[in-house]
PDB file of C-alpha atoms in Angstrom:
ATOM      1  CA  MET A 773     -16.270  16.644 -18.753  1.00 80.00           C
ATOM      2  CA  SER A 774     -16.541  13.758 -21.239  1.00 89.00           C
ATOM      3  CA  THR A 775     -17.728  10.287 -20.263  1.00 90.00           C
ATOM      4  CA  ALA A 776     -14.176   8.934 -20.655  1.00 84.00           C
ATOM      5  CA  GLU A 777     -12.741  11.724 -18.477  1.00 88.00           C
ATOM      6  CA  LEU A 778     -15.401  11.148 -15.843  1.00 90.00           C
ATOM      7  CA  ALA A 779     -14.679   7.408 -15.837  1.00 89.00           C
ATOM      8  CA  ARG A 780     -10.935   8.084 -15.490  1.00 90.00           C
ATOM      9  CA  GLN A 781     -11.556  10.494 -12.587  1.00 93.00           C
ATOM     10  CA  THR A 782     -13.793   7.913 -10.889  1.00 94.00           C
ATOM     11  CA  ASP A 783     -11.056   5.279 -11.258  1.00 95.00           C
ATOM     12  CA  LEU A 784      -8.404   7.654  -9.862  1.00 96.00           C
ATOM     13  CA  GLU A 785     -10.595   8.313  -6.823  1.00 97.00           C
ATOM     14  CA  ALA A 786     -11.211   4.581  -6.322  1.00 97.00           C
ATOM     15  CA  ILE A 787      -7.472   3.841  -6.581  1.00 98.00           C
ATOM     16  CA  SER A 788      -6.761   6.567  -4.017  1.00 98.00           C
ATOM     17  CA  GLN A 789      -9.337   4.943  -1.730  1.00 98.00           C
ATOM     18  CA  VAL A 790      -7.486   1.609  -1.968  1.00 98.00           C
ATOM     19  CA  VAL A 791      -4.226   3.330  -0.996  1.00 97.00           C
ATOM     20  CA  ALA A 792      -6.075   5.049   1.881  1.00 97.00           C
ATOM     21  CA  ALA A 793      -7.380   1.640   2.979  1.00 97.00           C
ATOM     22  CA  VAL A 794      -3.830   0.230   2.943  1.00 95.00           C
ATOM     23  CA  GLU A 795      -2.771   3.162   5.134  1.00 94.00           C
ATOM     24  CA  HIS A 796      -5.753   2.781   7.488  1.00 94.00           C
ATOM     25  CA  SER A 797      -5.396  -0.972   7.889  1.00 95.00           C
ATOM     26  CA  THR A 798      -1.641  -0.708   8.442  1.00 91.00           C
ATOM     27  CA  ARG A 799      -1.850   2.228  10.834  1.00 90.00           C
ATOM     28  CA  ASN A 800      -4.614   0.549  12.852  1.00 92.00           C
ATOM     29  CA  GLU A 801      -3.158  -2.978  12.607  1.00 92.00           C
ATOM     30  CA  LEU A 802      -6.203  -4.489  10.879  1.00 94.00           C
ATOM     31  CA  PRO A 803      -5.005  -7.578   8.997  1.00 95.00           C
ATOM     32  CA  ASP A 804      -8.435  -8.576   7.664  1.00 96.00           C
ATOM     33  CA  GLU A 805      -9.038  -5.131   6.173  1.00 96.00           C
ATOM     34  CA  PHE A 806      -5.549  -5.135   4.638  1.00 96.00           C
ATOM     35  CA  LEU A 807      -5.886  -8.645   3.195  1.00 97.00           C
ATOM     36  CA  GLY A 808      -9.310  -7.851   1.743  1.00 97.00           C
ATOM     37  CA  LEU A 809      -7.624  -5.479  -0.723  1.00 97.00           C
ATOM     38  CA  PHE A 810      -5.728  -8.238  -2.603  1.00 97.00           C
ATOM     39  CA  ARG A 811      -6.553 -10.662  -5.371  1.00 97.00           C
ATOM     40  CA  ASP A 812      -6.105 -14.298  -4.359  1.00 96.00           C
ATOM     41  CA  ASP A 813      -3.103 -14.702  -6.681  1.00 97.00           C
ATOM     42  CA  ALA A 814      -1.394 -11.439  -5.676  1.00 98.00           C
ATOM     43  CA  ILE A 815       2.352 -10.957  -5.277  1.00 97.00           C
ATOM     44  CA  TRP A 816       3.795  -8.832  -2.455  1.00 96.00           C
ATOM     45  CA  THR A 817       7.445  -7.980  -1.841  1.00 94.00           C
ATOM     46  CA  THR A 818       7.956  -6.446   1.581  1.00 88.00           C
ATOM     47  CA  GLY A 819      10.188  -3.482   2.390  1.00 82.00           C
ATOM     48  CA  GLY A 820      12.689  -6.015   3.716  1.00 84.00           C
ATOM     49  CA  GLY A 821      12.700  -7.917   0.419  1.00 89.00           C
ATOM     50  CA  LYS A 822      10.602 -10.925   1.455  1.00 93.00           C
ATOM     51  CA  LYS A 823       8.748 -12.290  -1.579  1.00 96.00           C
ATOM     52  CA  LEU A 824       5.206 -13.489  -0.944  1.00 97.00           C
ATOM     53  CA  PHE A 825       3.240 -15.317  -3.634  1.00 98.00           C
ATOM     54  CA  GLY A 826      -0.525 -15.612  -3.243  1.00 98.00           C
ATOM     55  CA  LEU A 827      -2.972 -14.417  -0.637  1.00 97.00           C
ATOM     56  CA  GLU A 828      -2.235 -17.341   1.683  1.00 97.00           C
ATOM     57  CA  ALA A 829       1.451 -16.352   1.972  1.00 97.00           C
ATOM     58  CA  ILE A 830       0.600 -12.645   2.234  1.00 97.00           C
ATOM     59  CA  SER A 831      -1.915 -13.481   4.950  1.00 96.00           C
ATOM     60  CA  ALA A 832       0.500 -15.618   6.986  1.00 97.00           C
ATOM     61  CA  PHE A 833       3.145 -12.875   6.904  1.00 95.00           C
ATOM     62  CA  THR A 834       0.687 -10.053   7.621  1.00 94.00           C
ATOM     63  CA  ARG A 835      -0.899 -11.853  10.576  1.00 95.00           C
ATOM     64  CA  GLN A 836       2.584 -12.371  12.003  1.00 93.00           C
ATOM     65  CA  VAL A 837       3.937  -8.825  11.661  1.00 89.00           C
ATOM     66  CA  LEU A 838       1.025  -6.380  11.553  1.00 86.00           C
ATOM     67  CA  PRO A 839      -0.416  -6.847  15.048  1.00 87.00           C
ATOM     68  CA  GLY A 840       1.979  -4.821  17.191  1.00 83.00           C
ATOM     69  CA  GLY A 841       3.993  -3.749  14.159  1.00 78.00           C
ATOM     70  CA  MET A 842       2.820  -0.152  14.272  1.00 80.00           C
ATOM     71  CA  LYS A 843       1.350   0.883  17.621  1.00 81.00           C
ATOM     72  CA  GLY A 844       3.551  -1.618  19.469  1.00 78.00           C
ATOM     73  CA  GLN A 845       6.565   0.095  17.914  1.00 78.00           C
ATOM     74  CA  GLY A 846       5.151   3.585  18.526  1.00 80.00           C
ATOM     75  CA  LEU A 847       4.729   4.147  14.783  1.00 82.00           C
ATOM     76  CA  SER A 848       2.218   5.629  12.408  1.00 83.00           C
ATOM     77  CA  VAL A 849       2.269   5.748   8.616  1.00 87.00           C
ATOM     78  CA  GLU A 850       0.945   8.053   5.935  1.00 90.00           C
ATOM     79  CA  MET A 851       0.505   6.981   2.302  1.00 93.00           C
ATOM     80  CA  LYS A 852      -0.272   9.230  -0.642  1.00 95.00           C
ATOM     81  CA  VAL A 853      -0.679   8.468  -4.329  1.00 97.00           C
ATOM     82  CA  GLU A 854       2.133  10.170  -6.266  1.00 96.00           C
ATOM     83  CA  HIS A 855       1.435   8.934  -9.780  1.00 97.00           C
ATOM     84  CA  VAL A 856      -0.925   6.580 -11.611  1.00 98.00           C
ATOM     85  CA  LEU A 857      -0.051   5.011 -14.943  1.00 97.00           C
ATOM     86  CA  PHE A 858      -2.976   3.262 -16.607  1.00 97.00           C
ATOM     87  CA  ILE A 859      -1.492   0.300 -18.447  1.00 97.00           C
ATOM     88  CA  ARG A 860      -4.978  -0.562 -19.682  1.00 95.00           C
ATOM     89  CA  PRO A 861      -8.299   0.925 -18.545  1.00 94.00           C
ATOM     90  CA  ASP A 862      -8.557  -1.882 -15.972  1.00 96.00           C
ATOM     91  CA  VAL A 863      -4.866  -2.131 -14.937  1.00 98.00           C
ATOM     92  CA  ALA A 864      -2.857   0.599 -13.226  1.00 98.00           C
ATOM     93  CA  ALA A 865       0.643   1.012 -11.828  1.00 98.00           C
ATOM     94  CA  VAL A 866       0.378   3.226  -8.756  1.00 98.00           C
ATOM     95  CA  LYS A 867       3.417   4.930  -7.236  1.00 96.00           C
ATOM     96  CA  VAL A 868       2.891   5.684  -3.554  1.00 95.00           C
ATOM     97  CA  ARG A 869       4.757   7.920  -1.105  1.00 91.00           C
ATOM     98  CA  GLN A 870       4.976   6.299   2.315  1.00 89.00           C
ATOM     99  CA  GLN A 871       6.168   8.213   5.390  1.00 85.00           C
ATOM    100  CA  TYR A 872       6.512   6.729   8.870  1.00 83.00           C
ATOM    101  CA  SER A 873       6.368   8.888  11.986  1.00 80.00           C
ATOM    102  CA  LYS A 874       5.875   8.556  15.723  1.00 82.00           C
ATOM    103  CA  LEU A 875       2.303   8.112  16.938  1.00 80.00           C
ATOM    104  CA  ASP A 876       2.146  11.810  17.832  1.00 79.00           C
ATOM    105  CA  GLY A 877       3.237  12.772  14.287  1.00 76.00           C
ATOM    106  CA  ARG A 878       6.841  13.676  15.121  1.00 77.00           C
ATOM    107  CA  PRO A 879       9.509  12.459  12.649  1.00 75.00           C
ATOM    108  CA  LEU A 880      11.442   9.307  13.407  1.00 73.00           C
ATOM    109  CA  ASP A 881      14.945   9.684  14.780  1.00 68.00           C
ATOM    110  CA  ASP A 882      15.411   6.128  16.025  1.00 57.00           C
ATOM    111  CA  GLU A 883      18.227   4.245  14.295  1.00 50.00           C
ATOM    112  CA  SER A 884      16.534   0.908  15.113  1.00 48.00           C
ATOM    113  CA  ILE A 885      13.730   1.612  12.637  1.00 53.00           C
ATOM    114  CA  VAL A 886      14.450  -0.250   9.401  1.00 53.00           C
ATOM    115  CA  PHE A 887      13.334   2.656   7.233  1.00 56.00           C
ATOM    116  CA  ASN A 888      11.166   5.707   7.692  1.00 69.00           C
ATOM    117  CA  GLN A 889      10.232   6.405   4.079  1.00 76.00           C
ATOM    118  CA  GLY A 890       9.052   4.065   1.387  1.00 77.00           C
ATOM    119  CA  THR A 891       8.103   4.305  -2.230  1.00 87.00           C
ATOM    120  CA  PRO A 892       5.785   1.374  -2.881  1.00 92.00           C
ATOM    121  CA  LEU A 893       4.609   0.411  -6.338  1.00 96.00           C
ATOM    122  CA  PHE A 894       1.130  -1.099  -6.382  1.00 97.00           C
ATOM    123  CA  VAL A 895      -0.071  -2.754  -9.579  1.00 98.00           C
ATOM    124  CA  MET A 896      -3.856  -2.866  -9.401  1.00 98.00           C
ATOM    125  CA  SER A 897      -6.540  -4.397 -11.550  1.00 98.00           C
ATOM    126  CA  LYS A 898     -10.208  -3.556 -11.736  1.00 97.00           C
ATOM    127  CA  GLU A 899     -12.233  -6.696 -11.057  1.00 94.00           C
ATOM    128  CA  ASP A 900     -16.020  -6.671 -10.983  1.00 92.00           C
ATOM    129  CA  GLY A 901     -15.897  -2.883 -10.674  1.00 93.00           C
ATOM    130  CA  GLN A 902     -13.480  -2.874  -7.722  1.00 96.00           C
ATOM    131  CA  TRP A 903      -9.770  -2.032  -7.783  1.00 98.00           C
ATOM    132  CA  ARG A 904      -7.628  -4.802  -6.195  1.00 98.00           C
ATOM    133  CA  LEU A 905      -3.929  -5.093  -5.335  1.00 98.00           C
ATOM    134  CA  VAL A 906      -2.225  -7.550  -7.693  1.00 98.00           C
ATOM    135  CA  ALA A 907       1.552  -7.058  -7.546  1.00 97.00           C
ATOM    136  CA  CYS A 908       3.180  -4.826  -4.944  1.00 96.00           C
ATOM    137  CA  GLN A 909       6.777  -3.905  -4.190  1.00 94.00           C
ATOM    138  CA  ASN A 910       7.624  -1.870  -1.111  1.00 87.00           C
ATOM    139  CA  THR A 911      10.959  -0.106  -1.493  1.00 77.00           C
ATOM    140  CA  GLU A 912      12.924   1.809   1.099  1.00 74.00           C
ATOM    141  CA  VAL A 913      13.945   5.364   0.341  1.00 70.00           C
ATOM    142  CA  VAL A 914      17.659   5.696   1.086  1.00 65.00           C
ATOM    143  CA  SER A 915      19.054   9.046   2.189  1.00 60.00           C
ATOM    144  CA  ASP A 916      21.682  10.564  -0.075  1.00 49.00           C
TER     145      ASP A 916
END
């Protein structure tokens, strides 16, 4: 494997670890862990369409909704990287598959849940050797 291929593979693994950290912090309702993944000037659009500009706004929203937002609702979430597009070697657009379920892993059948599948897009940048969330859009998957 060439040096460039090895570097690309290392970046793909690091990006997957960021997505895994988003899953872990969401599933376990850990706002500080979640917020530690963002740049200070990040943009986040929630699954409900709320636009948040900057870490302060993302933090205020997250601290309001994350505690109790998963376990309190009897929910769990799984996130997997579906595709990575390197815009530059230090900037990547990451398409994520997001699936909600009950805490015991059973599928959701509750109509009160806003959505049970998402397809987030995370734009990440590599800063001081670490991949950070920069601009994120969480989008509901609508059934046909």
